[in-house]
Coordinates of C-alpha atoms in Angstrom, one line a residue:
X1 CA 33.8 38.7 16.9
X2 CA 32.5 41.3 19.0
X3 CA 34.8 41.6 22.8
X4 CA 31.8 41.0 25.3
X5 CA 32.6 40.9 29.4
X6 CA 29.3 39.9 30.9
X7 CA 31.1 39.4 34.2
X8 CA 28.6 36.6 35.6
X9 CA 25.5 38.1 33.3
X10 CA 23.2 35.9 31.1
X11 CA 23.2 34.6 27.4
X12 CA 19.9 34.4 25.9
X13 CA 20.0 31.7 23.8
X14 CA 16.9 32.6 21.4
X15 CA 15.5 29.7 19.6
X16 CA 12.0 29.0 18.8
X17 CA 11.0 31.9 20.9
X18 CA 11.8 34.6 18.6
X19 CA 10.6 37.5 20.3
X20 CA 11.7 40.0 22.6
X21 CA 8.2 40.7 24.9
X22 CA 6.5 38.4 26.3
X23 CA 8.7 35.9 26.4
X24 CA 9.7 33.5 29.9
X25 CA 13.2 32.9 29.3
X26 CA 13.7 37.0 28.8
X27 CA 11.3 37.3 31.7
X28 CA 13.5 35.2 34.2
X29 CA 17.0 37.0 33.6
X30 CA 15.3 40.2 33.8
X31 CA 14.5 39.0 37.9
X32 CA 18.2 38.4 38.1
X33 CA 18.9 41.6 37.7
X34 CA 22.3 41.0 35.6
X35 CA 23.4 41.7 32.3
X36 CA 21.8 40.3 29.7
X37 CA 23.2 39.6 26.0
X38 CA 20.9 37.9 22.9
X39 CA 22.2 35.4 20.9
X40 CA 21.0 33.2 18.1
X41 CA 23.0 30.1 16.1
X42 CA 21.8 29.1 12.5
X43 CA 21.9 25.3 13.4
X44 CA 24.4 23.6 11.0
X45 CA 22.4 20.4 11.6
X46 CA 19.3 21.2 10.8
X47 CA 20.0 24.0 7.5
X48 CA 22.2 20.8 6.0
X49 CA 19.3 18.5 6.3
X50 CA 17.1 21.6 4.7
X51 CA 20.0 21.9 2.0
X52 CA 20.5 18.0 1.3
X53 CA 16.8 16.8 0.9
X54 CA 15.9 16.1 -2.8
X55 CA 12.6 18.2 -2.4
X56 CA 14.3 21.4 -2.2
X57 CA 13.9 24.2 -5.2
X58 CA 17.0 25.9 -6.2
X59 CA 17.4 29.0 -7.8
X60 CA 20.1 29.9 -10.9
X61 CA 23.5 29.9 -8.6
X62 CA 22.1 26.5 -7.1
X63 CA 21.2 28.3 -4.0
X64 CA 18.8 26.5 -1.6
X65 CA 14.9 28.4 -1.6
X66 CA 13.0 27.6 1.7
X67 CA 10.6 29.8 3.0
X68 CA 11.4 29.1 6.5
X69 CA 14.7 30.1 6.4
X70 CA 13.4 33.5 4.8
X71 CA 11.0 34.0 8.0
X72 CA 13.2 33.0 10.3
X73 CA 15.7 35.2 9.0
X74 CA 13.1 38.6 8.6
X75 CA 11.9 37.7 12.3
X76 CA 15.9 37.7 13.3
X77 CA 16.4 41.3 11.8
X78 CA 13.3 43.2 13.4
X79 CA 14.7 41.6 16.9
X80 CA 18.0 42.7 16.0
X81 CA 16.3 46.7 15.4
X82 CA 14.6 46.2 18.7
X83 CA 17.5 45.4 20.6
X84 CA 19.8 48.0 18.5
X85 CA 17.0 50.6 19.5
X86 CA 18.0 50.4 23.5
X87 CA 21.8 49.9 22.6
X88 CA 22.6 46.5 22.1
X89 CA 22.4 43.6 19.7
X90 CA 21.7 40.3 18.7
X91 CA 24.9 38.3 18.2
X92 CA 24.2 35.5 15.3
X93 CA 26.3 32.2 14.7
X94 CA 26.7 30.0 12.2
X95 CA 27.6 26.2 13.1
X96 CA 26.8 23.5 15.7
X97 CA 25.2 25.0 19.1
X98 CA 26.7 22.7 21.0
X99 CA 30.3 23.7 20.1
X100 CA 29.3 27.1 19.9
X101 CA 26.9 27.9 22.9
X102 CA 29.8 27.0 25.3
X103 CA 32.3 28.5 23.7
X104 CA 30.7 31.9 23.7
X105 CA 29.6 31.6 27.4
X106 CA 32.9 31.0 28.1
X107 CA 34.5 34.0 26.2
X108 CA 32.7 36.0 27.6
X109 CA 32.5 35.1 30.8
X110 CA 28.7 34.4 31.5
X111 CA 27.8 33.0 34.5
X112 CA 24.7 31.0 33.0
X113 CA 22.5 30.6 29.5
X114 CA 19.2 31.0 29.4
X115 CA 16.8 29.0 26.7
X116 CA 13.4 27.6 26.0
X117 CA 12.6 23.8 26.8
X118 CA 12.2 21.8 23.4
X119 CA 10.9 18.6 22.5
X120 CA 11.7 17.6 19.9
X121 CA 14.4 14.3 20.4
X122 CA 17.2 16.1 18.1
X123 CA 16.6 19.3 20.3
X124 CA 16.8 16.8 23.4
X125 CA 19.8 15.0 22.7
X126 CA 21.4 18.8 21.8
X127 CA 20.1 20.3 24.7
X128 CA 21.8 17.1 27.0
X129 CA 25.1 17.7 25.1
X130 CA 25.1 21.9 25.6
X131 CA 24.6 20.5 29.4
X132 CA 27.1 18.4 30.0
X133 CA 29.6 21.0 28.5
X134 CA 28.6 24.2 30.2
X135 CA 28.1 22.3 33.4
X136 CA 32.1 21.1 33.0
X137 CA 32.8 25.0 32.5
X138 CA 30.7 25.8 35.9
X139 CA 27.9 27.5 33.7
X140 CA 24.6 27.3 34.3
X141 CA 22.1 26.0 31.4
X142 CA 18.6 27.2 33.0
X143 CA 15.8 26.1 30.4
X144 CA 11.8 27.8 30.4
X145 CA 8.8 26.8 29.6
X146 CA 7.9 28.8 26.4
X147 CA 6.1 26.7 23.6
X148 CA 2.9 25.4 25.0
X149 CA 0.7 25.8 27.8
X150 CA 1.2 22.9 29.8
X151 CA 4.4 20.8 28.5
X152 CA 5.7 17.1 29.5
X153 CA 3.7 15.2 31.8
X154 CA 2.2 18.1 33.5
X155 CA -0.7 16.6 32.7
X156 CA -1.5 13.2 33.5
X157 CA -4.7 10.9 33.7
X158 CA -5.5 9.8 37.2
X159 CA -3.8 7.2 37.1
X160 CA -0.2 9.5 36.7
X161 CA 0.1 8.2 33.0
X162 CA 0.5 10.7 29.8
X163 CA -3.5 11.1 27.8
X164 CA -3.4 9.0 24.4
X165 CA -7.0 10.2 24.1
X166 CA -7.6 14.0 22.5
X167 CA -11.2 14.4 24.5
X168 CA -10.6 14.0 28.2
X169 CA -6.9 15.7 28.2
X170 CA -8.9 18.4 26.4
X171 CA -11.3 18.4 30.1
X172 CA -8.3 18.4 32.1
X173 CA -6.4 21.1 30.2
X174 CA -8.7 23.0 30.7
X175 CA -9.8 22.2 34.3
X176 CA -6.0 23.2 35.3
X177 CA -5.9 26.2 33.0
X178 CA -9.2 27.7 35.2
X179 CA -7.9 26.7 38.1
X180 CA -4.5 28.2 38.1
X181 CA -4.7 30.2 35.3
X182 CA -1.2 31.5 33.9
X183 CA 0.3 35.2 34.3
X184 CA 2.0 36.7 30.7
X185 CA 5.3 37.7 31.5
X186 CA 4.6 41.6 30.7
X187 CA 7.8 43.7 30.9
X188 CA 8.4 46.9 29.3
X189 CA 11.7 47.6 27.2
X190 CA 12.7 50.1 29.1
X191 CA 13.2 47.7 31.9
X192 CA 15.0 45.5 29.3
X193 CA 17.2 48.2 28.7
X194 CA 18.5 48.5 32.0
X195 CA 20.5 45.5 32.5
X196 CA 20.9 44.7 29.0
X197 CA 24.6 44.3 27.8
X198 CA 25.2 47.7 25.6
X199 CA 27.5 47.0 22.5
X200 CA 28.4 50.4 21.0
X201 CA 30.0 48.0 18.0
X202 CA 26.9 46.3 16.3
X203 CA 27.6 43.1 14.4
X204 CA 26.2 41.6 11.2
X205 CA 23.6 38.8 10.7
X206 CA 25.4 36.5 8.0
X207 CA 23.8 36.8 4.5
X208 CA 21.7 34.2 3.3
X209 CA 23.9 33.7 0.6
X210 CA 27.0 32.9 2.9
X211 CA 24.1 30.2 4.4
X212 CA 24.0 29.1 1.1
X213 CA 20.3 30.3 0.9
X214 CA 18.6 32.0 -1.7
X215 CA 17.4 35.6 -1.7
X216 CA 13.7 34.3 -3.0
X217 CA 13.0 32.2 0.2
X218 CA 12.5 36.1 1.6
X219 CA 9.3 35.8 -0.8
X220 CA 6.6 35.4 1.8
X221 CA 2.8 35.4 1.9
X222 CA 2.2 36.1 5.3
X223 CA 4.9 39.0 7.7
X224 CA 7.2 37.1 9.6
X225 CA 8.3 38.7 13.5
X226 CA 6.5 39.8 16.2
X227 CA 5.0 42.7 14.3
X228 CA 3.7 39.8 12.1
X229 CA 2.1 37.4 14.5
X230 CA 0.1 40.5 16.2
X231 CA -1.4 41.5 13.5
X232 CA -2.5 38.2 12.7
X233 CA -3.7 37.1 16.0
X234 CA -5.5 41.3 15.8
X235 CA -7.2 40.3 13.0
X236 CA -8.2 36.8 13.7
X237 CA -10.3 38.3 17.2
X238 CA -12.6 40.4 14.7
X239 CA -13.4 37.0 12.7
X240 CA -13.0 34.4 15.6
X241 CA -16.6 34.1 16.2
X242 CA -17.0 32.8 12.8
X243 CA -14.2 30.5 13.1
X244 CA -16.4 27.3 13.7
X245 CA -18.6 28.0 10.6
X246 CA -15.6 28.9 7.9
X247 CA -12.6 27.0 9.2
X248 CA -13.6 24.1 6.7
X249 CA -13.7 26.0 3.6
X250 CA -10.5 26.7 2.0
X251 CA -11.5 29.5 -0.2
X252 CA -12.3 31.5 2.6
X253 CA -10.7 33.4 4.7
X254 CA -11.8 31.6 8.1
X255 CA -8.5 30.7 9.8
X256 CA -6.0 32.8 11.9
X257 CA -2.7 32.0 9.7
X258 CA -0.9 32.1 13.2
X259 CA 0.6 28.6 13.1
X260 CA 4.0 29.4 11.2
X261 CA 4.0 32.3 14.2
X262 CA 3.1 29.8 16.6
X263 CA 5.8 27.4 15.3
X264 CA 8.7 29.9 15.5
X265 CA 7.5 31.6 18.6
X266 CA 7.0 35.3 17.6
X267 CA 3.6 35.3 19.2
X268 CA 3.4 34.8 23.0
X269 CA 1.1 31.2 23.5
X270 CA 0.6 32.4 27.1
X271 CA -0.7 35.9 25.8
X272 CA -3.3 35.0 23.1
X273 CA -4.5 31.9 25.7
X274 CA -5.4 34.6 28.5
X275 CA -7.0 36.8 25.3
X276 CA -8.9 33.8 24.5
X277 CA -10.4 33.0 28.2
X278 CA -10.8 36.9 28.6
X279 CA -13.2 37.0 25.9
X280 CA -15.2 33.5 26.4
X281 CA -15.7 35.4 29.8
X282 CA -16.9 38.3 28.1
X283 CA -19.3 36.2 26.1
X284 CA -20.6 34.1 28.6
X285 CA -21.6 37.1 30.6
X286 CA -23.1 38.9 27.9
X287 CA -24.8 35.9 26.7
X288 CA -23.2 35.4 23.4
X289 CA -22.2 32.3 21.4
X290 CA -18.6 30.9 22.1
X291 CA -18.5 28.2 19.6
X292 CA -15.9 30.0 17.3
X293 CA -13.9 30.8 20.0
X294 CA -14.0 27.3 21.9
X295 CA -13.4 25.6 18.5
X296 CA -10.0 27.3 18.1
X297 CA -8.9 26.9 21.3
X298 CA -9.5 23.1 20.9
X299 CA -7.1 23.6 18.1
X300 CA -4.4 25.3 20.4
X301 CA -4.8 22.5 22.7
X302 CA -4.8 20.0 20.1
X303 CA -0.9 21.6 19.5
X304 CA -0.1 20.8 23.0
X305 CA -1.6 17.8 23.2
X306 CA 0.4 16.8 20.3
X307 CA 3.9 17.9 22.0
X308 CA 3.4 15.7 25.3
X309 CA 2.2 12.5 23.0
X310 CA 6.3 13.4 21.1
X311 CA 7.7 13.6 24.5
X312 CA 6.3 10.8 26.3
X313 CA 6.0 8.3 23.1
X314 CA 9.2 9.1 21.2
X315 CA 9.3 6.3 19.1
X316 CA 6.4 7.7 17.2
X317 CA 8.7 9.8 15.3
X318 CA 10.2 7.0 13.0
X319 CA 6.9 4.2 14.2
X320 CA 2.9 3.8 14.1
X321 CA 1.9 5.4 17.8
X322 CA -0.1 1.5 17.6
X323 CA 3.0 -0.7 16.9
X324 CA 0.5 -3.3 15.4
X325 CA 0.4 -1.0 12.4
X326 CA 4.4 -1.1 11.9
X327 CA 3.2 -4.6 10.1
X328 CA 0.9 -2.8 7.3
X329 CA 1.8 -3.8 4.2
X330 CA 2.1 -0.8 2.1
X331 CA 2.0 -0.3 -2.0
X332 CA 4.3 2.8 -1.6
X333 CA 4.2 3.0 -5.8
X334 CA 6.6 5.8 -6.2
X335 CA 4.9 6.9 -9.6
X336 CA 1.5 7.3 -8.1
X337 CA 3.4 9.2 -5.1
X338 CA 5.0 11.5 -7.5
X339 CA 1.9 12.4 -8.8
X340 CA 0.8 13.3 -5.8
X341 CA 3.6 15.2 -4.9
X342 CA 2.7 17.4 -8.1
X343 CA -1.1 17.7 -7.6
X344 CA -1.5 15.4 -11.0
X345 CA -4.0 12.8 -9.2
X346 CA -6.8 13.7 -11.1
X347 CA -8.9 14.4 -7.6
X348 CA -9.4 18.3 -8.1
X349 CA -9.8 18.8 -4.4
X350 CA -6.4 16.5 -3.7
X351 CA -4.5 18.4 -6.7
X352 CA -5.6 21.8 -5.7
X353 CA -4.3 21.1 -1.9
X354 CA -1.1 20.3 -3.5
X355 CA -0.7 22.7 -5.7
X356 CA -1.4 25.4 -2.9
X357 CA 1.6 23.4 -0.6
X358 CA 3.9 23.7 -3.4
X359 CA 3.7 27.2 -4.5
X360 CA 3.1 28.9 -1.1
X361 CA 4.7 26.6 1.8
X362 CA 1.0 26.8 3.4
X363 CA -1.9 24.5 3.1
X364 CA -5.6 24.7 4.8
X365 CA -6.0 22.2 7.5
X366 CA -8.9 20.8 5.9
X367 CA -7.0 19.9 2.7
X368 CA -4.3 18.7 4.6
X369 CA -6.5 16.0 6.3
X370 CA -8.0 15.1 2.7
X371 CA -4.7 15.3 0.9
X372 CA -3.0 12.7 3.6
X373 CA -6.3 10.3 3.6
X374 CA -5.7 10.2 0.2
X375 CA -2.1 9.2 0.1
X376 CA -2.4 7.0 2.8
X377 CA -6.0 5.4 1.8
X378 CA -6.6 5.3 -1.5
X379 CA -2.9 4.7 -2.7
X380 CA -1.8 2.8 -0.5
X381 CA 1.7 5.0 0.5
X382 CA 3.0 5.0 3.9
X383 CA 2.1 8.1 5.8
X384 CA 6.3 8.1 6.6
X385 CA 6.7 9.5 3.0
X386 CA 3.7 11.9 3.4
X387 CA 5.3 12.8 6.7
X388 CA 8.5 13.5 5.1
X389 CA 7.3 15.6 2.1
X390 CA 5.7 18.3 4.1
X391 CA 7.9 18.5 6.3
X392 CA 10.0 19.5 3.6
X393 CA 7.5 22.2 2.2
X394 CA 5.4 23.6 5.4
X395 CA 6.3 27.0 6.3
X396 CA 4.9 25.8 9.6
X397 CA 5.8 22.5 10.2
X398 CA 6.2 21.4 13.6
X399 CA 7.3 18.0 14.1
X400 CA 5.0 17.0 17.1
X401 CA 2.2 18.6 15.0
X402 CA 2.8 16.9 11.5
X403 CA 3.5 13.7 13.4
X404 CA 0.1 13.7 14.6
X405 CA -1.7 14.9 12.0
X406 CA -0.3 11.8 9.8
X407 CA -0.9 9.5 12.0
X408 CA -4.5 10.6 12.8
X409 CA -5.3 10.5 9.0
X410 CA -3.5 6.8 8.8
X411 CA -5.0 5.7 11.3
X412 CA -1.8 4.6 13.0
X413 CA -1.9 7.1 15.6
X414 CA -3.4 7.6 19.2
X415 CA -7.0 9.0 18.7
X416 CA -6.6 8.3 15.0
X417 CA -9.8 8.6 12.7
X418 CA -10.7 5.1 12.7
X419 CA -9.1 3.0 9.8
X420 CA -12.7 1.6 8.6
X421 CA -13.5 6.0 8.2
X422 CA -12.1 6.9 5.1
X423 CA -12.2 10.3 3.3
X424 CA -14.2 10.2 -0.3
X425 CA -12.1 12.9 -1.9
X426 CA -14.9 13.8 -4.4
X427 CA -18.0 14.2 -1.7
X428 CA -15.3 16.7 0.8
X429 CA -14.9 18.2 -2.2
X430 CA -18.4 19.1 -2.9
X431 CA -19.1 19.6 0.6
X432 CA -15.9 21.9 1.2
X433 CA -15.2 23.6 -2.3
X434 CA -19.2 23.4 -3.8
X435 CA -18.7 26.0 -6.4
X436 CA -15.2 25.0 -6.9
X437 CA -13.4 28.6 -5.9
X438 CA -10.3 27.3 -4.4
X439 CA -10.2 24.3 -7.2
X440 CA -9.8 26.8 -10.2
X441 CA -7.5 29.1 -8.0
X442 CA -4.9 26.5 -8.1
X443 CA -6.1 24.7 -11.1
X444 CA -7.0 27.2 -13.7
X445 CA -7.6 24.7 -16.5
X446 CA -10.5 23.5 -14.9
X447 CA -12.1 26.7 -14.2
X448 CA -14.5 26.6 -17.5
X449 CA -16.2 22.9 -16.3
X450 CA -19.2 23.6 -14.2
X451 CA -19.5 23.7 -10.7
X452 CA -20.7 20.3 -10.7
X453 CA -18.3 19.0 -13.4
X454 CA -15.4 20.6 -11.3
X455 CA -15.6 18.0 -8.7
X456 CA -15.4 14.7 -10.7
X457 CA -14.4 15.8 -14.6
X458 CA -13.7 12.2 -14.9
X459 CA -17.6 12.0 -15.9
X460 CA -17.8 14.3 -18.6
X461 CA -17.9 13.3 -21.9
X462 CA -14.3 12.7 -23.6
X463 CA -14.7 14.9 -26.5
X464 CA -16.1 18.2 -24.3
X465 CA -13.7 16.9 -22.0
X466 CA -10.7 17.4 -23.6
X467 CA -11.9 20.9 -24.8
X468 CA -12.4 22.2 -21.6
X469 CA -10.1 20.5 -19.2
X470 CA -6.6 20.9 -21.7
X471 CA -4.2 19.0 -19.7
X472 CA -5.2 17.8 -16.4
X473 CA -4.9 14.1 -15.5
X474 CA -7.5 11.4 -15.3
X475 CA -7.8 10.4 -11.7
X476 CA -4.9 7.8 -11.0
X477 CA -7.4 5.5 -8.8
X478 CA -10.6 4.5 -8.0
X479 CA -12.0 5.4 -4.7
X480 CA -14.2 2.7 -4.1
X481 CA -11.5 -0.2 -4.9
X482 CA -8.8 1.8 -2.9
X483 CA -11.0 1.4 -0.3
X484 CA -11.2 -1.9 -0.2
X485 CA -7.7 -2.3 -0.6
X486 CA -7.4 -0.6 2.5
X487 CA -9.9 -2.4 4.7
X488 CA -8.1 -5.9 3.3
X489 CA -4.5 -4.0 4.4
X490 CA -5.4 -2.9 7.8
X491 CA -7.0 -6.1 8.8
X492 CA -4.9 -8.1 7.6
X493 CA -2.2 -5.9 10.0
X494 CA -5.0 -6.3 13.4
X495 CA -4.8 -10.2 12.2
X496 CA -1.1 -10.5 12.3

């Protein structure tokens, strides 16, 4: 390993802040005015559980494919070129942080490590344990808001008690965000460069092969970094107005594609929440609509509210946020849920969702409301398992965030679409997809049926049926008894 002597200087442990400007934790070593070295670890714990789950692809040498891993790794080399391009580096570790975090700021002689606050209760218990060592070393472990907006109990009902309801922690956020407003920690390299630890010997991000990942999870549909994340939150400001209007409709191009960026940190929070007050200003004074813009903001507060429900509730990562609902009495068929899994439901809508999951890692927000309703309401599967499966898949899966989402479509969550409202898969098709442009992209066979047919092709007649539709399934359920089925299961569960 590279000899470093930081003599009482700073680690940077970089973790789902994977960015250079703009970033807190960078931002408060720079005021210390000592030297500063970048690290990152490749988390035994959490690439095993990637490795080990039975939902993985693998390519011919049995190597592990998984999209994140091929982002995270891209977004690692461009900070490495950054921080090579004012002389220094970022050091890279394979193994558990909490043996190695220590061990590093001990060799070489740091004085404290720097890192953003998580969580997350796996990134909480490590967090606790990288403590407890470095303080027994005489290190300081100095942690920075970096994620979110407003994080913990920051903010509270009047009553000093975390919001379970969406609406008026939505008021409040954004009460306290006009009130105090929030400074982007803007810094130029070139002060970076003056206190950052030079290395004229530049080390070597482990291949993903000795990871025991595949060279295809570098296959991406959307640039990973910072680079990435700008140009995606650029391009998103031209469209933004029209946000409110398209965001429903998968086959457009409505959305900002910013939540894998988002989820990894590339993108400053802080920066695009100042762009987004900056230019509801803009438009108020100008006297122009801000319903695109206010809709997506709801959505980046919807991300924090989602992170303080994880934090103060944490037994809604295994549990129903309403405990009563730990009693439902789910089918859980694991036939039926394997269809699903491979978009064979016979629900175009449902299928296409799926399909689009599988083969890219990304799935509109829209379809991933409709896709878990279905699961959940019509057959009968526990959102746990839905849970589970894209968390396995999502390029930008967020725990907090997929937590929530579940549970809101279950119903078993705070705020949760009420278990009596339940998704007809056939009429948000027609309302969402009406021509059926994002059904034939992911389901080609269906693409000669007309727009009509191409919601329900359960109705046509067998014999042009058959002709037209080649192999796609007949639709595993029927809506309107699934329903039922759940109304009888969810108050039978109130009852009990």
């Amino acid at each position: 390993m590279i000899n470093i002597n930081l003599k009482g200087g700073i680690i940077i442990w970089l973790r789902r802040d994977l960015r250079i400007k703009e970033n807190p934790v960078v931002h408060g070593a720079i005021k210390q005015k000592k030297k500063i070295i970048f690290c990152f670890v490749f988390d035994k714990n959490i690439l095993d559980k990637l490795k080990n789950s039975s939902y993985r692809k693998c390519d011919t040498k049995s190597l592990t494919i998984d999209h994140r891993v091929g982002f995270l790794y891209q977004t690692l080399k461009e900070i490495k070129d950054q921080l090579s391009n004012i002389g220094s580096d970022l050091l890279t570790f394979y193994g558990d942080p909490v043996t190695i975090i220590p061990e590093i700021a001990n060799k070489f002689c740091a004085s404290s490590v720097y890192a953003a606050n998580d969580y997350e209760p796996y990134g909480l218990e490590r967090d606790k344990a990288v403590l407890k060592k470095l303080t027994f070393l005489g290190i300081t472990f100095k942690q920075f808001k970096n994620q979110c907006i407003f994080e913990k109990s920051e903010i509270l009902t009047n009553s000093l008690t975390p919001y379970t309801v969406f609406t008026p922690y939505k008021k409040k956020w954004i009460q306290i965000f006009e009130m105090h407003g929030i400074k982007p920690k803007y810094y130029g390299l070139d002060t970076l460069t003056k206190i950052i630890q030079s290395t004229e010997e530049k080390t070597q991000i482990e291949s993903l092969e000795e990871l025991e990942f595949s060279e295809d999870s570098l296959n991406l549909i959307l640039k990973s970094g910072n680079s990435g994340g700008e140009q995606l939150f650029n391009r998103f400001l031209n469209i933004i107005d029209k946000y409110n209007d398209e965001r429903n409709y998968p086959a457009k191009k409505g959305c900002s594609y910013l939540s894998v960026h988002l989820r990894f940190g590339t993108i400053s929070i802080e920066k695009i929440v100042c762009k987004l007050f900056e230019r509801i200003q803009l438009l108020k004074n100008t006297n122009n609509d801000t319903t695109g813009i206010l809709s997506w903001l709801s959505e980046i507060i919807w991300r924090d509210f989602y992170m303080q429900i994880l934090f103060n509730f944490p037994h809604v990562e295994r549990g129903c946020f309403k405990k009563q609902y730990d009693n439902i009495e789910w089918e859980n068929d694991l036939d039926l849920f394997d269809k699903w899994t491979k978009g064979e439901t016979g629900y175009p809508i449902v299928d296409a969702g799926m399909r689009q999951l599988n083969q890219t890692g990304y799935m509109h927000n829209r379809l991933r409301m409709i896709t878990a309703s279905f699961l959940t309401k019509d057959l009968g599967i526990s959102w746990q398992k839905g849970e589970e499966y894209f968390a396995n898949k999502l390029l930008d899966f967020d725990l907090s965030a997929n937590n929530g989402g579940w549970q809101w479509a279950a119903s078993t969550g705070c705020d949760a679409q009420p278990y009596f409202r339940i998704f007809n898969p056939t009429t948000q098709s027609q309302k969402f997809d009406p021509n059926g442009q994002f059904i034939k992209k992911y389901i080609p066979e269906l693409e000669p049926l007309s727009n009509r047919a191409i919601h329900e092709p359960w109705k046509e007649p067998k014999d042009d049926l058959l002709k037209k539709r080649y192999n796609y399934p007949d639709r595993i359920v029927k809506h309107d008894e699934a329903r039922q089925k759940t109304l009888e299961r969810f108050n039978k569960a109130r009852a009990s």
